[in-house]
């Protein structure tokens, strides 16, 4: 038996609530999957840590995380602190520090959920969005000068490099090739962003030449939003820049029923560093401490983490349990139109872990 070392960072708002619910589910899963074991270590980093230390995490935070197999992350953000402090001080510090350049966000309409689209369209949603996670519009290049004066300037520079584009394009092509439809949609805005996005287009075209088995189409990001709403069946795997994919993946989660179900992998494909897994819903301080946060996104995230760790059977078992629970109205949380508490949804998923379907029907988490 090998034990996976998992760093647990609850973070802010509802983050600790849903991550601790996820830890309970993972611990229960070890009883259903022989040989599966975890060694969890919790880190109290986040906005409360900042108030006491002037930093979101210690200066040697990355060094402390290096020895772990994966990072299970909750959320970051506090209404009393600037978002640039909280985000850049913790989540982005980990993503960029560990070169987790591939952000992967799956979306599908889980059993029992409806979403805002007509049923015949909602049922067609089965996507995975690949987001370039290290550069682009969120590279962090820029600055502010002449503060407080009428001539004050704030500048953010979108950084696109051949290396950065090539590696995320290859990652997306490999992922699309592993899926049944072998369909990749490349999102761009090169009609208006005539330098960085034109480079994006050129490099992606070079990469896809190595994947003749893929069907590839191209969409401007604004047109992509209406395609997601009107023609969901025309989409499978999506490749987009840091900013564009950030926005499109929130739309995707909403179309899937709620931000509360969204899951994310921040992956270092080289595996030199631990990858980080988080639900996408944010800190949601308006419901923090009320016991009603939807933990499904955290559970789906845990399934992605299991898959990354090579625990494919356990990842599948967890997704089957999640889908069994969402298919029952009494276990839907308020964001999905129900009344179930975080604890009730967690207990229901744990109860469903003893059931499985034949191996031939297994679906990967993405």
Coordinates of C-alpha atoms in Angstrom, one line a residue:
X1 CA 0.0 0.0 0.0
X2 CA 1.3 3.5 -0.9
X3 CA 0.0 6.6 0.8
X4 CA -0.5 9.8 -1.3
X5 CA 0.8 12.9 0.5
X6 CA -1.8 15.6 0.1
X7 CA -1.3 19.3 1.1
X8 CA -4.7 20.7 2.2
X9 CA -5.1 24.5 1.9
X10 CA -8.7 25.5 2.8
X11 CA -8.0 29.2 2.2
X12 CA -10.9 31.7 2.6
X13 CA -14.7 31.8 2.9
X14 CA -16.3 28.5 2.1
X15 CA -13.0 27.0 1.0
X16 CA -12.3 25.2 4.3
X17 CA -15.8 23.9 4.5
X18 CA -15.9 22.3 1.1
X19 CA -12.3 21.0 1.2
X20 CA -12.9 19.4 4.6
X21 CA -16.0 17.8 3.2
X22 CA -13.8 16.5 0.4
X23 CA -11.2 15.1 2.8
X24 CA -14.0 13.2 4.6
X25 CA -15.1 11.7 1.2
X26 CA -11.5 10.8 0.3
X27 CA -11.0 9.1 3.7
X28 CA -14.2 7.2 3.2
X29 CA -13.1 6.2 -0.2
X30 CA -10.1 4.4 1.2
X31 CA -12.5 1.9 2.8
X32 CA -14.0 1.1 -0.6
X33 CA -10.7 0.9 -2.6
X34 CA -8.1 -1.6 -1.4
X35 CA -4.6 -0.2 -1.3
X36 CA -5.7 3.5 -1.4
X37 CA -4.4 5.6 1.4
X38 CA -3.8 9.3 2.0
X39 CA -1.5 11.3 4.3
X40 CA -3.1 14.8 4.7
X41 CA -1.4 17.8 6.0
X42 CA -3.3 21.0 6.5
X43 CA -1.9 24.5 6.0
X44 CA -3.7 27.5 7.5
X45 CA -2.7 29.9 4.8
X46 CA -5.0 32.6 3.4
X47 CA -6.5 35.9 4.4
X48 CA -6.5 35.2 8.1
X49 CA -2.9 34.2 7.9
X50 CA -2.2 37.5 6.1
X51 CA -3.8 39.5 8.9
X52 CA -1.4 38.0 11.4
X53 CA 1.8 37.8 9.2
X54 CA 1.5 40.3 6.4
X55 CA 1.7 37.5 3.8
X56 CA -0.8 35.0 2.4
X57 CA 1.7 32.2 3.0
X58 CA 5.2 31.9 4.4
X59 CA 8.2 33.0 2.4
X60 CA 9.2 29.3 2.2
X61 CA 5.7 28.2 1.3
X62 CA 6.6 26.6 -2.0
X63 CA 9.5 24.7 -0.3
X64 CA 7.0 23.3 2.2
X65 CA 4.8 22.1 -0.6
X66 CA 7.4 20.5 -2.8
X67 CA 7.4 17.1 -1.1
X68 CA 3.6 16.5 -1.6
X69 CA 2.0 14.5 -4.4
X70 CA -0.8 17.0 -4.8
X71 CA -2.3 20.1 -3.3
X72 CA -6.0 20.2 -2.5
X73 CA -7.1 23.8 -2.5
X74 CA -10.3 25.6 -1.4
X75 CA -10.6 29.2 -2.4
X76 CA -9.0 32.6 -1.9
X77 CA -10.5 36.1 -1.5
X78 CA -11.7 38.2 1.3
X79 CA -14.1 41.2 1.2
X80 CA -11.8 43.2 3.5
X81 CA -8.6 42.7 1.4
X82 CA -7.7 43.7 -2.1
X83 CA -8.2 40.8 -4.5
X84 CA -4.7 41.4 -6.1
X85 CA -3.2 40.8 -2.6
X86 CA -5.1 37.6 -1.9
X87 CA -4.9 36.0 -5.4
X88 CA -1.3 36.8 -6.2
X89 CA -0.2 36.1 -2.6
X90 CA -1.4 32.5 -2.6
X91 CA -3.2 30.8 -5.5
X92 CA -1.2 32.4 -8.3
X93 CA 2.0 32.2 -6.3
X94 CA 1.6 28.4 -6.2
X95 CA 0.4 28.1 -9.8
X96 CA 3.3 30.1 -11.2
X97 CA 5.9 29.0 -8.7
X98 CA 5.3 25.4 -9.6
X99 CA 4.8 26.1 -13.3
X100 CA 1.3 24.6 -13.3
X101 CA 0.7 25.8 -16.8
X102 CA -2.3 23.6 -17.7
X103 CA -5.6 24.5 -16.1
X104 CA -8.2 21.8 -17.0
X105 CA -11.9 22.4 -16.3
X106 CA -14.4 19.7 -17.2
X107 CA -18.1 20.5 -17.6
X108 CA -21.1 18.2 -18.1
X109 CA -24.7 18.2 -17.0
X110 CA -24.7 15.8 -14.1
X111 CA -27.8 13.5 -13.6
X112 CA -30.7 15.3 -11.9
X113 CA -29.5 18.8 -12.8
X114 CA -31.2 21.0 -15.3
X115 CA -29.2 24.2 -15.8
X116 CA -30.5 27.3 -17.6
X117 CA -30.6 25.8 -21.1
X118 CA -33.5 23.9 -22.6
X119 CA -33.3 20.3 -21.6
X120 CA -32.4 19.0 -25.1
X121 CA -29.5 21.5 -25.2
X122 CA -28.4 21.0 -21.6
X123 CA -28.0 17.3 -22.1
X124 CA -25.5 17.9 -24.9
X125 CA -23.0 19.6 -22.5
X126 CA -19.9 17.4 -22.1
X127 CA -16.8 19.6 -22.4
X128 CA -13.4 20.1 -21.1
X129 CA -11.8 23.6 -21.3
X130 CA -8.0 23.8 -21.3
X131 CA -6.7 27.1 -20.0
X132 CA -3.2 28.4 -20.5
X133 CA -2.3 29.0 -16.9
X134 CA 1.0 30.7 -16.7
X135 CA 1.1 33.7 -19.0
X136 CA -1.2 35.6 -21.4
X137 CA -3.3 38.3 -19.7
X138 CA -2.5 37.1 -16.2
X139 CA 1.3 37.1 -16.6
X140 CA 1.6 39.9 -14.0
X141 CA 3.7 42.2 -16.2
X142 CA 2.8 45.9 -15.9
X143 CA 2.6 48.5 -13.3
X144 CA 1.2 51.8 -12.1
X145 CA 2.9 55.2 -12.2
X146 CA 2.0 58.8 -11.2
X147 CA -0.3 57.5 -8.5
X148 CA -3.0 59.9 -7.4
X149 CA -2.3 62.4 -10.2
X150 CA -4.6 63.1 -13.2
X151 CA -1.9 61.5 -15.4
X152 CA -1.9 58.2 -13.4
X153 CA -1.5 55.2 -15.6
X154 CA -2.1 51.5 -14.9
X155 CA -0.7 49.0 -17.4
X156 CA -1.1 45.3 -17.7
X157 CA 0.8 43.5 -20.5
X158 CA -0.4 40.3 -22.0
X159 CA 2.6 38.0 -22.5
X160 CA 2.5 35.3 -25.1
X161 CA 5.6 33.2 -25.8
X162 CA 6.2 30.6 -28.4
X163 CA 7.2 28.1 -25.7
X164 CA 4.1 28.8 -23.6
X165 CA 1.7 28.5 -26.5
X166 CA 3.3 25.4 -27.9
X167 CA 3.3 23.5 -24.7
X168 CA -0.4 24.2 -23.8
X169 CA -1.4 23.5 -27.4
X170 CA 0.3 20.1 -27.3
X171 CA -1.3 19.4 -23.9
X172 CA -4.8 20.3 -25.3
X173 CA -4.2 18.2 -28.5
X174 CA -3.2 15.2 -26.4
X175 CA -6.2 15.5 -24.2
X176 CA -8.6 16.0 -27.2
X177 CA -7.0 12.9 -28.8
X178 CA -7.8 10.8 -25.7
X179 CA -11.5 11.7 -25.8
X180 CA -14.0 9.9 -28.0
X181 CA -14.9 12.7 -30.4
X182 CA -11.3 13.9 -31.0
X183 CA -12.6 17.4 -31.6
X184 CA -10.7 20.5 -30.6
X185 CA -11.9 24.1 -30.7
X186 CA -9.2 26.8 -30.5
X187 CA -10.4 30.1 -29.1
X188 CA -8.7 33.3 -30.2
X189 CA -9.2 37.0 -30.6
X190 CA -6.7 37.7 -33.3
X191 CA -8.9 40.0 -35.2
X192 CA -8.4 42.7 -32.5
X193 CA -5.3 41.5 -30.6
X194 CA -3.1 41.6 -33.6
X195 CA 0.2 40.6 -32.1
X196 CA 0.0 38.2 -29.2
X197 CA -3.1 36.4 -30.4
X198 CA -1.8 36.2 -34.0
X199 CA 1.3 34.5 -32.6
X200 CA -1.1 32.2 -30.6
X201 CA -2.8 31.2 -33.9
X202 CA 0.4 30.6 -35.8
X203 CA 2.0 28.4 -33.1
X204 CA -1.2 26.4 -32.5
X205 CA -1.5 25.8 -36.2
X206 CA 2.1 24.4 -36.2
X207 CA 1.3 22.1 -33.3
X208 CA -1.9 20.6 -34.7
X209 CA -0.1 19.5 -37.8
X210 CA 1.3 16.7 -35.5
X211 CA -2.2 15.5 -34.7
X212 CA -3.9 14.5 -38.0
X213 CA -6.5 12.5 -36.2
X214 CA -8.0 15.6 -34.6
X215 CA -10.8 17.7 -36.0
X216 CA -9.9 21.3 -35.2
X217 CA -12.0 24.4 -35.6
X218 CA -11.4 28.0 -34.6
X219 CA -13.6 30.6 -32.8
X220 CA -13.3 34.2 -31.8
X221 CA -14.0 34.3 -28.0
X222 CA -17.1 36.5 -28.3
X223 CA -18.6 34.2 -30.8
X224 CA -17.7 31.2 -28.6
X225 CA -20.0 32.4 -25.9
X226 CA -23.1 32.2 -28.1
X227 CA -21.9 28.8 -29.5
X228 CA -21.8 27.4 -26.0
X229 CA -25.3 28.5 -25.4
X230 CA -26.9 27.7 -28.8
X231 CA -24.9 24.7 -30.0
X232 CA -23.4 22.9 -27.1
X233 CA -23.2 19.6 -29.0
X234 CA -20.7 21.2 -31.4
X235 CA -18.1 21.5 -28.6
X236 CA -15.9 18.9 -26.9
X237 CA -12.3 20.1 -26.0
X238 CA -11.6 23.8 -25.9
X239 CA -8.2 25.5 -25.9
X240 CA -8.0 29.1 -24.8
X241 CA -5.8 31.8 -23.2
X242 CA -5.6 32.5 -19.5
X243 CA -8.3 35.3 -19.5
X244 CA -10.6 33.9 -22.2
X245 CA -10.7 30.4 -20.6
X246 CA -11.2 31.9 -17.2
X247 CA -14.4 33.6 -18.4
X248 CA -15.6 30.7 -20.7
X249 CA -15.2 28.1 -17.9
X250 CA -17.4 30.1 -15.5
X251 CA -20.0 30.3 -18.2
X252 CA -19.7 26.6 -18.7
X253 CA -20.2 25.8 -15.0
X254 CA -23.3 28.0 -15.0
X255 CA -24.7 26.2 -18.0
X256 CA -24.0 23.0 -16.2
X257 CA -26.2 24.1 -13.3
X258 CA -24.1 26.1 -10.9
X259 CA -20.6 27.4 -10.2
X260 CA -20.8 25.2 -7.1
X261 CA -20.2 22.1 -9.2
X262 CA -17.2 23.4 -11.1
X263 CA -13.9 21.6 -10.7
X264 CA -10.3 22.5 -11.7
X265 CA -6.9 21.0 -12.1
X266 CA -3.8 23.2 -12.2
X267 CA -1.3 20.8 -13.6
X268 CA 2.4 20.7 -14.1
X269 CA 2.5 18.0 -16.9
X270 CA 6.3 17.5 -16.3
X271 CA 5.4 16.3 -12.7
X272 CA 8.5 18.0 -11.4
X273 CA 6.2 19.8 -9.0
X274 CA 2.9 18.9 -7.3
X275 CA -0.2 19.9 -9.2
X276 CA -3.1 21.7 -7.4
X277 CA -6.8 20.9 -7.5
X278 CA -9.6 23.3 -6.6
X279 CA -13.3 23.9 -7.1
X280 CA -13.9 27.1 -9.1
X281 CA -16.6 28.8 -7.1
X282 CA -14.4 31.2 -5.1
X283 CA -14.7 32.1 -1.4
X284 CA -18.4 33.0 -1.4
X285 CA -18.3 34.9 1.9
X286 CA -22.1 35.6 1.7
X287 CA -22.7 32.0 2.6
X288 CA -19.6 31.1 4.6
X289 CA -20.3 29.5 7.9
X290 CA -23.9 28.8 7.1
X291 CA -23.4 25.1 6.3
X292 CA -25.0 25.4 2.9
X293 CA -22.1 25.6 0.5
X294 CA -22.3 23.1 -2.3
X295 CA -19.4 20.5 -1.9
X296 CA -20.0 18.8 -5.3
X297 CA -17.3 21.0 -7.0
X298 CA -14.9 19.9 -4.3
X299 CA -15.7 16.3 -4.8
X300 CA -15.4 16.4 -8.6
X301 CA -12.1 18.2 -8.0
X302 CA -11.0 15.3 -5.7
X303 CA -11.9 12.9 -8.6
X304 CA -9.6 14.8 -10.9
X305 CA -6.9 14.7 -8.3
X306 CA -7.3 10.9 -8.0
X307 CA -7.1 10.5 -11.7
X308 CA -3.9 12.5 -11.8
X309 CA -2.4 10.4 -9.0
X310 CA -3.1 7.3 -11.1
X311 CA -6.0 6.1 -9.0
X312 CA -8.4 5.7 -12.0
X313 CA -10.7 3.2 -10.4
X314 CA -11.1 5.4 -7.3
X315 CA -11.7 8.5 -9.4
X316 CA -14.4 6.6 -11.3
X317 CA -16.0 5.3 -8.1
X318 CA -16.2 8.8 -6.7
X319 CA -17.8 10.2 -9.9
X320 CA -20.4 7.5 -9.9
X321 CA -21.2 8.4 -6.3
X322 CA -21.5 12.1 -7.1
X323 CA -23.8 11.4 -10.0
X324 CA -26.0 9.1 -7.9
X325 CA -26.4 11.9 -5.3
X326 CA -27.1 14.8 -7.8
X327 CA -29.8 12.6 -9.3
X328 CA -31.8 12.8 -6.0
X329 CA -33.6 16.1 -5.4
X330 CA -33.4 15.8 -1.6
X331 CA -29.6 16.1 -1.8
X332 CA -29.4 19.2 -3.9
X333 CA -27.9 22.3 -2.2
X334 CA -29.6 25.7 -2.4
X335 CA -27.5 26.9 -5.4
X336 CA -29.1 24.0 -7.3
X337 CA -32.6 24.8 -6.1
X338 CA -32.6 22.4 -3.2
X339 CA -32.4 22.7 0.6
X340 CA -29.6 20.1 1.5
X341 CA -26.8 21.2 3.7
X342 CA -23.1 20.7 3.0
X343 CA -23.1 17.9 5.6
X344 CA -26.1 16.2 4.1
X345 CA -24.6 16.2 0.6
X346 CA -21.3 14.9 2.0
X347 CA -23.0 12.1 3.9
X348 CA -25.0 11.1 0.8
X349 CA -21.9 10.8 -1.3
X350 CA -20.1 8.8 1.3
X351 CA -23.1 6.5 1.5
X352 CA -23.1 6.1 -2.3
X353 CA -19.4 5.1 -2.5
X354 CA -20.2 1.4 -2.0
X355 CA -21.9 1.2 -5.4
X356 CA -20.1 0.9 -8.7
X357 CA -20.9 0.0 -12.3
X358 CA -19.1 -2.5 -14.5
X359 CA -15.5 -1.5 -15.5
X360 CA -16.4 -1.5 -19.2
X361 CA -18.6 1.6 -18.5
X362 CA -16.0 3.7 -16.7
X363 CA -15.8 7.4 -17.5
X364 CA -12.8 9.4 -16.7
X365 CA -13.3 12.5 -14.6
X366 CA -12.6 14.7 -17.6

